[in-house]
Short mmCIF file of C-alpha atoms in Angstrom, two decimals:
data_model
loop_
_atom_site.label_atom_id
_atom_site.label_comp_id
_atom_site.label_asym_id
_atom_site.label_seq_id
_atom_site.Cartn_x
_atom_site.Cartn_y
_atom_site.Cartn_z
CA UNK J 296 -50.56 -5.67 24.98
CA UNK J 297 -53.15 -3.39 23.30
CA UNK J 298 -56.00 -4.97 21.29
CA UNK J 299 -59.14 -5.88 20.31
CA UNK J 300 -60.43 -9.46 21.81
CA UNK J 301 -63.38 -11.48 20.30
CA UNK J 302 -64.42 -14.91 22.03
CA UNK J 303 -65.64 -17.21 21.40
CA UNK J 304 -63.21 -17.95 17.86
CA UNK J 305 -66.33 -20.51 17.16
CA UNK J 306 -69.17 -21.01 17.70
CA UNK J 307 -72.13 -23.41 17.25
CA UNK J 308 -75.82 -22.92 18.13
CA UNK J 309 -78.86 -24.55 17.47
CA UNK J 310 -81.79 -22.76 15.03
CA UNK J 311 -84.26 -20.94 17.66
CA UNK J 312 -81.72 -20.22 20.43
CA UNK J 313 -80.10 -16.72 21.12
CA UNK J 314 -75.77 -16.61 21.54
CA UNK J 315 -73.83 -13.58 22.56
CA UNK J 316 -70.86 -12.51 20.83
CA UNK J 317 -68.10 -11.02 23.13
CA UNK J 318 -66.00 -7.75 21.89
CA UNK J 319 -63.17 -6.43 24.84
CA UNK J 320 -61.21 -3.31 24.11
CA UNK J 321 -58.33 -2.01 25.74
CA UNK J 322 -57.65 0.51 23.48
CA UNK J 323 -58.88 3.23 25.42
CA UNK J 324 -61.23 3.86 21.98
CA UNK J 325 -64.72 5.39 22.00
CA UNK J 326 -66.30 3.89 19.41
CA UNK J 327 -67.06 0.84 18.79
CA UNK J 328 -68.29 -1.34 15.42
CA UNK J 329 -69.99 -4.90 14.92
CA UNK J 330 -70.19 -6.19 11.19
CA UNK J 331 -71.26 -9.23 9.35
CA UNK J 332 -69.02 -10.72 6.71
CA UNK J 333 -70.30 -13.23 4.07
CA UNK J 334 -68.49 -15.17 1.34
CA UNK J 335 -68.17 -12.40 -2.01
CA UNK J 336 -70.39 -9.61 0.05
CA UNK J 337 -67.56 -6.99 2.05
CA UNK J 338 -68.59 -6.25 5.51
CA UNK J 339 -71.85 -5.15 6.39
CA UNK J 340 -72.34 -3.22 9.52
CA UNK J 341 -74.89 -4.18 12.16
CA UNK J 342 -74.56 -2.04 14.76
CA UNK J 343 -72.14 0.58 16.63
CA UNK J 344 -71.85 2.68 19.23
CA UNK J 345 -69.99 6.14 19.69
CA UNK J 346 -70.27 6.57 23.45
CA UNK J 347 -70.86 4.61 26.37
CA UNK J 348 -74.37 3.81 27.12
CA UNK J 349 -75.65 5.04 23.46
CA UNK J 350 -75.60 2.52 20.32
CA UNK J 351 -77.38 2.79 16.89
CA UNK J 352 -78.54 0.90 13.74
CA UNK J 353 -76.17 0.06 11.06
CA UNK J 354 -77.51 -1.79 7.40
CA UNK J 355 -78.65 -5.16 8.91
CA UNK J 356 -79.66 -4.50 12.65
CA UNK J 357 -83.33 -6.57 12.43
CA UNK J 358 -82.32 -9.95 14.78
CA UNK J 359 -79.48 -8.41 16.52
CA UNK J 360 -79.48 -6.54 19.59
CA UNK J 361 -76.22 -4.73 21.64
CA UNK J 362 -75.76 -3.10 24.80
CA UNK J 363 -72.97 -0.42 25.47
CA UNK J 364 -72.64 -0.67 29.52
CA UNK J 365 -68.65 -0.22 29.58
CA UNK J 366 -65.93 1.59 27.57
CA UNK J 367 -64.70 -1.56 26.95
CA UNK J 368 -67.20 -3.64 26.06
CA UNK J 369 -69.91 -4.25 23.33
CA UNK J 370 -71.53 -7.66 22.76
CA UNK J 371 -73.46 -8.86 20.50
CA UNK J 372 -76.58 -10.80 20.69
CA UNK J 373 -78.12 -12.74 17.36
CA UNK J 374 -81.74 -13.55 18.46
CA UNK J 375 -83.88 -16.25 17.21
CA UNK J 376 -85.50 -13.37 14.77
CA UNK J 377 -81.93 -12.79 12.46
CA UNK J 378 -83.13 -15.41 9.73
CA UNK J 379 -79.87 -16.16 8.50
CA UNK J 380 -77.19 -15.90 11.92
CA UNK J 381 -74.37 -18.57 10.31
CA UNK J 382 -71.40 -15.44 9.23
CA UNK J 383 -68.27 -14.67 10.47
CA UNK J 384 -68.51 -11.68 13.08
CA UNK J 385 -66.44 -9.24 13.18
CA UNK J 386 -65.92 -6.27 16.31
CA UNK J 387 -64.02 -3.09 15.09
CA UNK J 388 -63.07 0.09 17.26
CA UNK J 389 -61.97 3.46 16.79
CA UNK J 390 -60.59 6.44 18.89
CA UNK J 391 -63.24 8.82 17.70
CA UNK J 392 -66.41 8.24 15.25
CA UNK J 393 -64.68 9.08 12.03
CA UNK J 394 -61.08 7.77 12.95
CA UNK J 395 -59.54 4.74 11.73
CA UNK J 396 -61.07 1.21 12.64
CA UNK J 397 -58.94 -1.21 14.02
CA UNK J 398 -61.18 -4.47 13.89
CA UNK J 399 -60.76 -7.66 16.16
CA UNK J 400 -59.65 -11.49 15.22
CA UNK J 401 -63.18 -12.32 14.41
CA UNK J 402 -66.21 -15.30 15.27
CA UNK J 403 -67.80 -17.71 13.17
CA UNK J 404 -71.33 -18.42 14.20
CA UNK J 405 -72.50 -21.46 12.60
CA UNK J 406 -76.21 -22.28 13.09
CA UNK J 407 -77.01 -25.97 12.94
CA UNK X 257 -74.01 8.15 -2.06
CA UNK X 258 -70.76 6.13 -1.46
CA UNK X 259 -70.01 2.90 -2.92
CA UNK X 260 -66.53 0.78 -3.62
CA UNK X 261 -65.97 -1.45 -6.46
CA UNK X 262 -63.07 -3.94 -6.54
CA UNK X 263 -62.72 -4.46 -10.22
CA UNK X 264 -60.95 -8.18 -9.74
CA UNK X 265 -62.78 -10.42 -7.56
CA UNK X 266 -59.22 -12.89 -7.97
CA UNK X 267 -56.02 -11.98 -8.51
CA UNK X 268 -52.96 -14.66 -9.12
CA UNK X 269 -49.60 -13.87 -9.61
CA UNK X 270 -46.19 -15.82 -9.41
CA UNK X 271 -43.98 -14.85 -6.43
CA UNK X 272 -41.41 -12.00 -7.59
CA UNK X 273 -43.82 -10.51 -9.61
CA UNK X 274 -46.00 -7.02 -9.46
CA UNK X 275 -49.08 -6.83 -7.68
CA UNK X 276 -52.02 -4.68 -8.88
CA UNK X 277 -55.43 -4.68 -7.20
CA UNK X 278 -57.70 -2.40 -8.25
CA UNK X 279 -60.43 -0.27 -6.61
CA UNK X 280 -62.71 2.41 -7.50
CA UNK X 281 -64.63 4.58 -5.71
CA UNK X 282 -67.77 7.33 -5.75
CA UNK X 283 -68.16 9.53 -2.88
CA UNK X 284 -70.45 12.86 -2.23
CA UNK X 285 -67.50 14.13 -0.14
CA UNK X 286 -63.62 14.50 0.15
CA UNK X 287 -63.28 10.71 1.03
CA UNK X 288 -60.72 9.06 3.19
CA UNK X 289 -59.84 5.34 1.54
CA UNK X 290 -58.37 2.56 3.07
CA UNK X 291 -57.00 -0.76 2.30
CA UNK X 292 -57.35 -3.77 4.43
CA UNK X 293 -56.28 -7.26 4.34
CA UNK X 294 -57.63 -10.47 5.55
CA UNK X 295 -55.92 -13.59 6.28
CA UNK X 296 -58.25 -16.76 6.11
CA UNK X 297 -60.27 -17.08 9.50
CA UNK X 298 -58.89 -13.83 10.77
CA UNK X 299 -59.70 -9.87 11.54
CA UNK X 300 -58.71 -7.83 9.22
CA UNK X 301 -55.91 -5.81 8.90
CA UNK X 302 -54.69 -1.88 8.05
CA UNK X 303 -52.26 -1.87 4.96
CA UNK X 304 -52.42 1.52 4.35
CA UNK X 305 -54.70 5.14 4.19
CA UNK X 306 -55.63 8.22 2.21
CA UNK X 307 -56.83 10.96 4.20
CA UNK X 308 -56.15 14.10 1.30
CA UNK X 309 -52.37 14.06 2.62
CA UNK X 310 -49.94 12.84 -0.51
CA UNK X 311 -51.32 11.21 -3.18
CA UNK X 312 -49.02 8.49 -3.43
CA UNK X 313 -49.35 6.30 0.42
CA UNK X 314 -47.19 4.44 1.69
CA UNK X 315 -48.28 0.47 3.63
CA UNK X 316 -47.11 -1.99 5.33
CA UNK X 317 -44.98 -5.13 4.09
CA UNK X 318 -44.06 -3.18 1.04
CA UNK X 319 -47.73 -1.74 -0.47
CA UNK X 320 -48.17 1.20 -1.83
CA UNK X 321 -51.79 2.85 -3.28
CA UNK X 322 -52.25 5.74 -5.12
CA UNK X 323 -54.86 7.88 -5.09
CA UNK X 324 -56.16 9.78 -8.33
CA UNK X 325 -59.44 11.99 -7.90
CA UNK X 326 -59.83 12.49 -11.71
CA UNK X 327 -60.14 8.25 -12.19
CA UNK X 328 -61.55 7.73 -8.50
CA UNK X 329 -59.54 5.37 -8.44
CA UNK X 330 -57.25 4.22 -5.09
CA UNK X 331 -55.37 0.86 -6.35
CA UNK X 332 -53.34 -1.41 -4.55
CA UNK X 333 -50.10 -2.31 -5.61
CA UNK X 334 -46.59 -3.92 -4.61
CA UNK X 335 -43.47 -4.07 -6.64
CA UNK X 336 -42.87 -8.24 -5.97
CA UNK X 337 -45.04 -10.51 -4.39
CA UNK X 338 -44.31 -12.74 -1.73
CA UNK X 339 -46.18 -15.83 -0.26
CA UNK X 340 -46.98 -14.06 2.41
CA UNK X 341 -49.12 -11.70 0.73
CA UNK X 342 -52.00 -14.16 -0.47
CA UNK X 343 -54.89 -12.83 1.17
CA UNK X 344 -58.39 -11.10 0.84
CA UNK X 345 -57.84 -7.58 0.42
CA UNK X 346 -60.73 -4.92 0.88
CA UNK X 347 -60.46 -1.70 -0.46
CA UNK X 348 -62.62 0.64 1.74
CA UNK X 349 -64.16 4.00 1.42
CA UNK X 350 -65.11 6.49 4.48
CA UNK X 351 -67.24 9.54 4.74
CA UNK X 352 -68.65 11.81 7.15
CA UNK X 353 -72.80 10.62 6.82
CA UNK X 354 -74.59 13.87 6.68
CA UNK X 355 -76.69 12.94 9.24
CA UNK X 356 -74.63 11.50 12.23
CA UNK X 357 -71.50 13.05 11.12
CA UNK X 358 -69.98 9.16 11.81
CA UNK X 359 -67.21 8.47 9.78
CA UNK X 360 -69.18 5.26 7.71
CA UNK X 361 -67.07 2.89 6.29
CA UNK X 362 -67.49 1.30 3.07
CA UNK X 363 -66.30 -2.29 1.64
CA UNK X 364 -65.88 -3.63 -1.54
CA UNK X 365 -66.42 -7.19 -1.86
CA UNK X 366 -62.71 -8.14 -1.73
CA UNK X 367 -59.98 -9.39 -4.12
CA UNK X 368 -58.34 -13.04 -2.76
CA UNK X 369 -54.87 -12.50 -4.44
CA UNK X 370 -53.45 -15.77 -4.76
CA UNK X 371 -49.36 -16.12 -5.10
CA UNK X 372 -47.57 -18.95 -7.05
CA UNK X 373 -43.90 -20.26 -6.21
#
């Protein structure tokens, strides 16, 4: 069963302290998307990666950082320097850089 | 420089009826448009996409969209609603960036289409 996994579906974190967002693919896809959604904003892209081992800036990178060690993996940490972390987070992939995204179910970070 | 804008922010209809949802769009290049939909505390989801193929593209569950270059416009619609169908639905608009050559994608801010009985 091909798919994009997120975990965790929620999760809670205290202000000051850094969480890591998990994104699995077994889709055999390239590239690979993290975005931010807020209430009335659209999707705003953090970061992504077209390769293994390469990963760039999206709009709203400042207080996130990525890594990009496996074809199938690309998690997302939200350090203590992202001044407003509570969203819901969402992981997208695609077979090549300009293909269509296929996005994952999703996790809401709320910061207490 | 590429932007979408979803002209309805809400959208109600009664169940039965036509659905409209309506999206324009401003790109430098040939664009490639999607629509996606979003059920409440979920990933969004392909309905349909342009890629300069026929105008007129066919979805999923019954959506159609079609795409007019002279009105840059790309809306959504569906001949009768079902309950199913209330959503979020993001109309979305991708182009090569001339500096990565990544294909970039673009949201509009949504339109929650609520559905009566």
């Amino acid at each position: 069963d091909g798919g994009i996994t997120q975990s965790p579906k929620y999760l809670f974190r205290k202000e000051g302290q850094n969480v890591t967002l998990s994104c699995e693919q077994n889709l055999n896809h390239d590239a690979m998307y993290w975005y931010r959604q807020d209430p009335g904003q659209g999707l705003r892209l953090i970061y992504y990666s077209q390769i293994v081992n390469d990963f760039q800036k999206g709009d709203i990178a400042e207080g996130y950082s990525v890594s990009r060690e496996k074809k199938e993996s690309f998690p997302l940490t939200v350090t203590s320097a992202q001044k407003n972390p509570t969203a819901f987070y969402l992981c997208a992939s695609s077979k090549g850089h300009a293909d269509t995204q296929y996005f994952g179910p999703g996790t809401r970070l709320t910061v207490l | 420089a590429q932007s979408v804008t979803q002209l309805d922010s809400h959208v109600s209809v009664s169940e039965g009826t036509p659905v409209l949802l309506r999206c324009n769009y401003s790109s430098s290049y040939s664009p490639s448009l999607f629509w996606y939909v979003q059920h409440p505390n979920k990933g969004l989801q392909l309905l349909l996409k342009y890629t300069s193929a026929a105008t007129l593209v066919k979805g999923i569950n019954g959506f159609e969209a079609e795409f007019k270059k002279s009105e840059t416009s790309f809306h959504l619609t569906k001949p009768s609603a079902h309950m199913s169908d209330a959503a979020e639905y993001f109309c979305v608009v991708s182009d090569k960036d001339r500096g990565s050559t990544l294909g970039r994608l673009y949201f509009g801010r949504g339109t929650q289409l609520t559905v009566w009985p």
